[in-house]
Amino acid sequence: MDLGLKGRKAILIGANASVGRHTAEILAQEGCNVALCGRTEEKVDAVVARVNALGVNAFGKAVDASDAKALPAFIDEAAAALGGCDIFISFVSTNLGVDSDEGWMAVMNADILPLSRGVRAALPHLQKSDAGSIVTLSSTGAVEEFMGPQPYNALKAAVINYSKSLAQKHAAEGIRVNCMIPGPIYTEDGPWAGIKAAAPEFYDSILGQIPMGRMCSGEEIGKAIAFVASPACRFMTGASLVIDGALTKRVQF
C-alpha cells in the first residue's frame, strides 16, 4: 500500500533516539523528507545521516525543546529548510516517577509544554498543507492505573484530551490530529533498556503483564505512527489508538 508520503515533509521534535529515531527512519523509507531536533548534536547528526542515506532531504539541529523561544524558532527554520510542513510530531518526554512538585513540573516542562508550543508553532505551516497531520504521544498509563499516583500518567491523559480538542478545532482546515497510546516500548537506546539493566526484576514484572509476552519494538510503533500520519489515513482524526500487546484490561467502545 502506498502511504502517500513521498515528497511530504515531517518535523519531528525529540527524534534523535528511541521511538523518534525509528519514526524518522520509517518516514524516510516511505520517501518523506524529515527535519528533527534533539538535545544531543552528535545523535541528531547521526539520525540526519541515516535519513539522508535513504534518499530524502533531512535537516537537523540540537535544540532544548523546553526552551520556549528555541523550539518555535527551530520549527520555523525546519519548515523553511524542507519547504513546508505536512506532519508534526513531538516525542520529547520525561518521567521522574515521583508524586511531587518536582515530578509534576518536570513532565510539564519537558513533555506537555514542548508539545503545545510545538503545535502552535507548526500550525501556520500545516495550514498551508493539503494533508496536514499532527500525531501526539500518550501512554497506557493514562488510561489505566499504573504504578500508583504519577504526574506522568495524569499529564499523558491530558494529551489525549488536548489532541481531541485540536482535532475538533482544525478538522475544517484539513488538519488531522490523532493520539497514539502505546504500552511499554523497548528500543536499544530507550528507557526500558536502561530499566532492564538496572532493575531486571521490575522489568520482568512489567513484561509478565503483557499477554503477547514482549514489549513493542521501535520499528512497530514507528510504522503505526507513519500510517496514522500519512495521507493514506486521511479520514481519521480525533482518534486515540492503543498499541500495547493487550496490556490494558479495559474494554474500549
Short mmCIF file of C-alpha atoms in Angstrom, two decimals:
data_model
loop_
_atom_site.label_atom_id
_atom_site.label_comp_id
_atom_site.label_asym_id
_atom_site.label_seq_id
_atom_site.Cartn_x
_atom_site.Cartn_y
_atom_site.Cartn_z
CA MET A 1 0.00 0.00 0.00
CA ASP A 2 1.27 3.44 -0.93
CA LEU A 3 1.04 5.68 2.14
CA GLY A 4 1.30 8.81 0.00
CA LEU A 5 4.32 10.05 1.97
CA LYS A 6 6.71 10.52 -0.95
CA GLY A 7 7.77 14.16 -1.08
CA ARG A 8 5.93 15.05 2.11
CA LYS A 9 7.65 17.00 4.89
CA ALA A 10 7.70 15.98 8.57
CA ILE A 11 9.01 17.95 11.53
CA LEU A 12 9.86 15.75 14.50
CA ILE A 13 10.75 17.06 17.95
CA GLY A 14 12.95 14.90 20.17
CA ALA A 15 13.68 12.40 17.41
CA ASN A 16 17.39 11.84 17.97
CA ALA A 17 16.84 8.49 19.73
CA SER A 18 14.41 5.69 20.55
CA VAL A 19 10.87 5.94 19.09
CA GLY A 20 11.52 9.28 17.41
CA ARG A 21 14.60 7.93 15.64
CA HIS A 22 12.75 4.86 14.38
CA THR A 23 9.87 7.01 13.17
CA ALA A 24 12.21 9.36 11.33
CA GLU A 25 13.81 6.45 9.52
CA ILE A 26 10.50 4.82 8.62
CA LEU A 27 9.08 8.07 7.26
CA ALA A 28 12.25 8.48 5.21
CA GLN A 29 11.91 4.93 3.87
CA GLU A 30 8.49 5.98 2.58
CA GLY A 31 10.02 8.97 0.78
CA CYS A 32 9.15 11.62 3.35
CA ASN A 33 11.58 14.48 3.94
CA VAL A 34 12.38 14.87 7.63
CA ALA A 35 13.51 17.65 9.96
CA LEU A 36 14.35 16.68 13.51
CA CYS A 37 15.83 18.03 16.69
CA GLY A 38 17.11 16.65 19.96
CA ARG A 39 19.32 17.69 22.85
CA THR A 40 22.48 15.96 21.62
CA GLU A 41 24.09 17.25 18.44
CA GLU A 42 26.03 14.04 17.86
CA LYS A 43 22.85 11.96 17.98
CA VAL A 44 20.95 14.42 15.79
CA ASP A 45 23.74 14.35 13.19
CA ALA A 46 23.73 10.54 13.20
CA VAL A 47 19.98 10.35 12.51
CA VAL A 48 20.22 13.04 9.82
CA ALA A 49 22.95 11.00 8.12
CA ARG A 50 20.81 7.85 8.22
CA VAL A 51 17.80 9.71 6.83
CA ASN A 52 19.87 11.29 4.05
CA ALA A 53 21.21 7.86 3.14
CA LEU A 54 17.63 6.80 2.40
CA GLY A 55 17.47 9.31 -0.44
CA VAL A 56 15.36 12.08 1.07
CA ASN A 57 16.13 15.56 2.37
CA ALA A 58 16.95 15.87 6.06
CA PHE A 59 17.51 18.79 8.38
CA GLY A 60 18.60 18.55 11.99
CA LYS A 61 19.71 20.70 14.87
CA ALA A 62 20.49 20.33 18.56
CA VAL A 63 17.68 22.10 20.42
CA ASP A 64 16.50 22.19 24.03
CA ALA A 65 12.80 21.50 23.46
CA SER A 66 11.94 23.01 26.84
CA ASP A 67 13.24 26.40 25.68
CA ALA A 68 10.12 28.47 24.94
CA LYS A 69 11.90 30.53 22.27
CA ALA A 70 14.27 27.99 20.76
CA LEU A 71 11.61 25.38 19.93
CA PRO A 72 9.28 27.59 17.82
CA ALA A 73 12.35 29.08 16.12
CA PHE A 74 13.52 25.59 15.18
CA ILE A 75 10.11 24.70 13.73
CA ASP A 76 10.13 27.79 11.52
CA GLU A 77 13.70 27.06 10.46
CA ALA A 78 12.85 23.43 9.73
CA ALA A 79 9.80 24.36 7.65
CA ALA A 80 11.95 26.77 5.66
CA ALA A 81 14.62 24.09 5.11
CA LEU A 82 12.10 21.49 3.94
CA GLY A 83 9.85 23.89 2.04
CA GLY A 84 6.85 23.39 4.31
CA CYS A 85 5.38 21.02 6.86
CA ASP A 86 2.77 18.27 6.36
CA ILE A 87 3.38 16.30 9.56
CA PHE A 88 4.24 17.41 13.08
CA ILE A 89 5.11 15.03 15.92
CA SER A 90 6.67 15.68 19.33
CA PHE A 91 8.44 12.77 21.02
CA VAL A 92 10.00 14.67 23.93
CA SER A 93 9.12 13.19 27.31
CA THR A 94 10.34 12.57 30.82
CA ASN A 95 9.17 10.83 33.97
CA LEU A 96 10.75 11.21 37.39
CA GLY A 97 8.31 8.66 38.79
CA VAL A 98 7.52 10.68 41.91
CA ASP A 99 4.34 12.44 43.02
CA SER A 100 5.96 15.72 43.99
CA ASP A 101 6.10 19.31 42.78
CA GLU A 102 9.37 18.47 41.09
CA GLY A 103 7.82 15.47 39.37
CA TRP A 104 4.82 17.43 38.06
CA MET A 105 6.91 20.33 36.82
CA ALA A 106 9.41 18.01 35.13
CA VAL A 107 6.67 16.44 32.99
CA MET A 108 5.06 19.80 32.31
CA ASN A 109 8.33 21.41 31.21
CA ALA A 110 9.85 18.52 29.27
CA ASP A 111 6.73 16.92 27.78
CA ILE A 112 3.49 18.92 27.85
CA LEU A 113 4.70 22.46 27.17
CA PRO A 114 7.01 21.44 24.29
CA LEU A 115 4.04 19.66 22.71
CA SER A 116 1.67 22.61 22.98
CA ARG A 117 4.31 25.15 21.95
CA GLY A 118 5.29 22.94 19.06
CA VAL A 119 1.73 22.57 17.85
CA ARG A 120 1.16 26.32 17.96
CA ALA A 121 4.36 26.95 16.02
CA ALA A 122 3.63 24.23 13.46
CA LEU A 123 0.01 25.18 12.77
CA PRO A 124 0.73 28.08 10.37
CA HIS A 125 2.82 25.72 8.27
CA LEU A 126 0.33 22.83 8.50
CA GLN A 127 -2.46 25.16 7.38
CA LYS A 128 -0.65 25.55 4.05
CA SER A 129 -0.55 21.78 3.50
CA ASP A 130 -3.22 19.78 1.69
CA ALA A 131 -2.65 16.89 4.12
CA GLY A 132 -1.75 18.44 7.47
CA SER A 133 -1.33 15.90 10.24
CA ILE A 134 -0.38 16.04 13.92
CA VAL A 135 0.35 12.88 15.89
CA THR A 136 0.64 13.07 19.67
CA LEU A 137 2.09 10.50 22.05
CA SER A 138 0.28 9.49 25.23
CA SER A 139 0.69 6.28 27.26
CA THR A 140 -1.35 3.35 28.54
CA GLY A 141 -0.57 4.79 31.98
CA ALA A 142 -3.06 7.50 31.05
CA VAL A 143 -5.99 5.12 30.54
CA GLU A 144 -5.45 2.59 33.34
CA GLU A 145 -3.91 2.72 36.81
CA PHE A 146 -0.19 2.06 36.54
CA MET A 147 2.28 2.18 39.44
CA GLY A 148 0.26 4.48 41.68
CA PRO A 149 -0.21 8.27 41.53
CA GLN A 150 2.08 9.52 38.79
CA PRO A 151 2.33 13.03 37.31
CA TYR A 152 3.37 11.36 34.06
CA ASN A 153 0.20 9.26 33.86
CA ALA A 154 -2.11 12.17 34.71
CA LEU A 155 -0.48 14.57 32.25
CA LYS A 156 -0.40 11.97 29.49
CA ALA A 157 -4.17 11.72 30.00
CA ALA A 158 -4.27 15.46 29.33
CA VAL A 159 -2.55 14.83 26.00
CA ILE A 160 -5.50 12.65 24.90
CA ASN A 161 -7.97 15.42 25.77
CA TYR A 162 -5.82 18.09 24.12
CA SER A 163 -5.50 16.03 20.95
CA LYS A 164 -9.25 15.51 20.65
CA SER A 165 -9.90 19.23 21.09
CA LEU A 166 -7.30 20.08 18.45
CA ALA A 167 -8.90 17.61 16.05
CA GLN A 168 -12.32 19.20 16.51
CA LYS A 169 -10.98 22.72 16.06
CA HIS A 170 -8.87 22.13 12.97
CA ALA A 171 -10.79 19.45 11.04
CA ALA A 172 -12.41 22.02 8.77
CA GLU A 173 -8.93 23.24 7.80
CA GLY A 174 -7.98 19.73 6.71
CA ILE A 175 -5.57 19.23 9.62
CA ARG A 176 -5.91 15.85 11.31
CA VAL A 177 -4.88 15.20 14.92
CA ASN A 178 -4.58 11.68 16.31
CA CYS A 179 -3.15 10.34 19.55
CA MET A 180 -1.10 7.18 19.93
CA ILE A 181 -1.41 5.37 23.29
CA PRO A 182 1.44 2.87 23.43
CA GLY A 183 2.31 0.43 26.15
CA PRO A 184 5.96 -0.25 27.03
CA ILE A 185 8.28 0.13 24.04
CA TYR A 186 11.72 -1.45 24.00
CA THR A 187 14.48 0.12 21.93
CA GLU A 188 18.19 -0.30 22.44
CA ASP A 189 18.51 3.43 23.16
CA GLY A 190 15.25 3.87 25.08
CA PRO A 191 14.35 3.93 28.79
CA TRP A 192 13.29 0.29 29.07
CA ALA A 193 16.75 -0.87 28.02
CA GLY A 194 18.16 1.05 30.99
CA ILE A 195 15.49 -0.33 33.32
CA LYS A 196 16.21 -3.87 32.15
CA ALA A 197 19.90 -3.42 33.02
CA ALA A 198 19.40 -1.58 36.32
CA ALA A 199 16.25 -3.26 37.66
CA PRO A 200 15.76 -6.63 35.93
CA GLU A 201 13.16 -7.89 38.41
CA PHE A 202 10.96 -4.84 37.84
CA TYR A 203 11.47 -5.13 34.08
CA ASP A 204 10.40 -8.80 34.17
CA SER A 205 7.34 -7.96 36.30
CA ILE A 206 6.12 -5.50 33.65
CA LEU A 207 6.91 -7.93 30.85
CA GLY A 208 4.84 -10.54 32.65
CA GLN A 209 1.77 -8.27 32.47
CA ILE A 210 1.84 -8.13 28.67
CA PRO A 211 -0.16 -11.06 27.20
CA MET A 212 1.91 -11.03 24.00
CA GLY A 213 4.96 -11.74 26.16
CA ARG A 214 7.13 -8.91 24.85
CA MET A 215 7.28 -5.15 24.52
CA CYS A 216 6.55 -3.21 21.36
CA SER A 217 9.57 -2.57 19.16
CA GLY A 218 10.61 0.85 17.92
CA GLU A 219 10.00 -0.24 14.34
CA GLU A 220 6.46 -1.42 15.12
CA ILE A 221 5.37 1.81 16.79
CA GLY A 222 7.17 3.84 14.11
CA LYS A 223 5.22 2.09 11.37
CA ALA A 224 1.94 2.68 13.20
CA ILE A 225 2.76 6.38 13.60
CA ALA A 226 3.74 6.67 9.93
CA PHE A 227 0.42 5.17 8.81
CA VAL A 228 -1.68 7.39 11.07
CA ALA A 229 0.28 10.47 10.00
CA SER A 230 0.07 9.66 6.31
CA PRO A 231 -2.47 10.71 3.64
CA ALA A 232 -3.43 7.02 3.41
CA CYS A 233 -5.30 7.59 6.68
CA ARG A 234 -6.90 10.83 5.50
CA PHE A 235 -10.34 10.45 7.18
CA MET A 236 -9.06 9.51 10.64
CA THR A 237 -8.92 12.40 13.09
CA GLY A 238 -9.64 12.75 16.78
CA ALA A 239 -8.78 9.09 17.32
CA SER A 240 -6.83 7.57 20.21
CA LEU A 241 -5.12 4.32 19.30
CA VAL A 242 -3.96 1.86 21.96
CA ILE A 243 -0.95 -0.21 20.89
CA ASP A 244 0.02 -2.34 23.86
CA GLY A 245 0.08 -6.08 23.14
CA ALA A 246 -3.15 -6.42 25.17
CA LEU A 247 -1.55 -4.95 28.32
CA THR A 248 -4.56 -2.85 29.23
CA LYS A 249 -7.63 -4.67 30.51
CA ARG A 250 -10.32 -2.09 29.84
CA VAL A 251 -12.98 -2.74 27.19
CA GLN A 252 -13.00 0.03 24.61
CA PHE A 253 -16.27 1.10 22.99
#
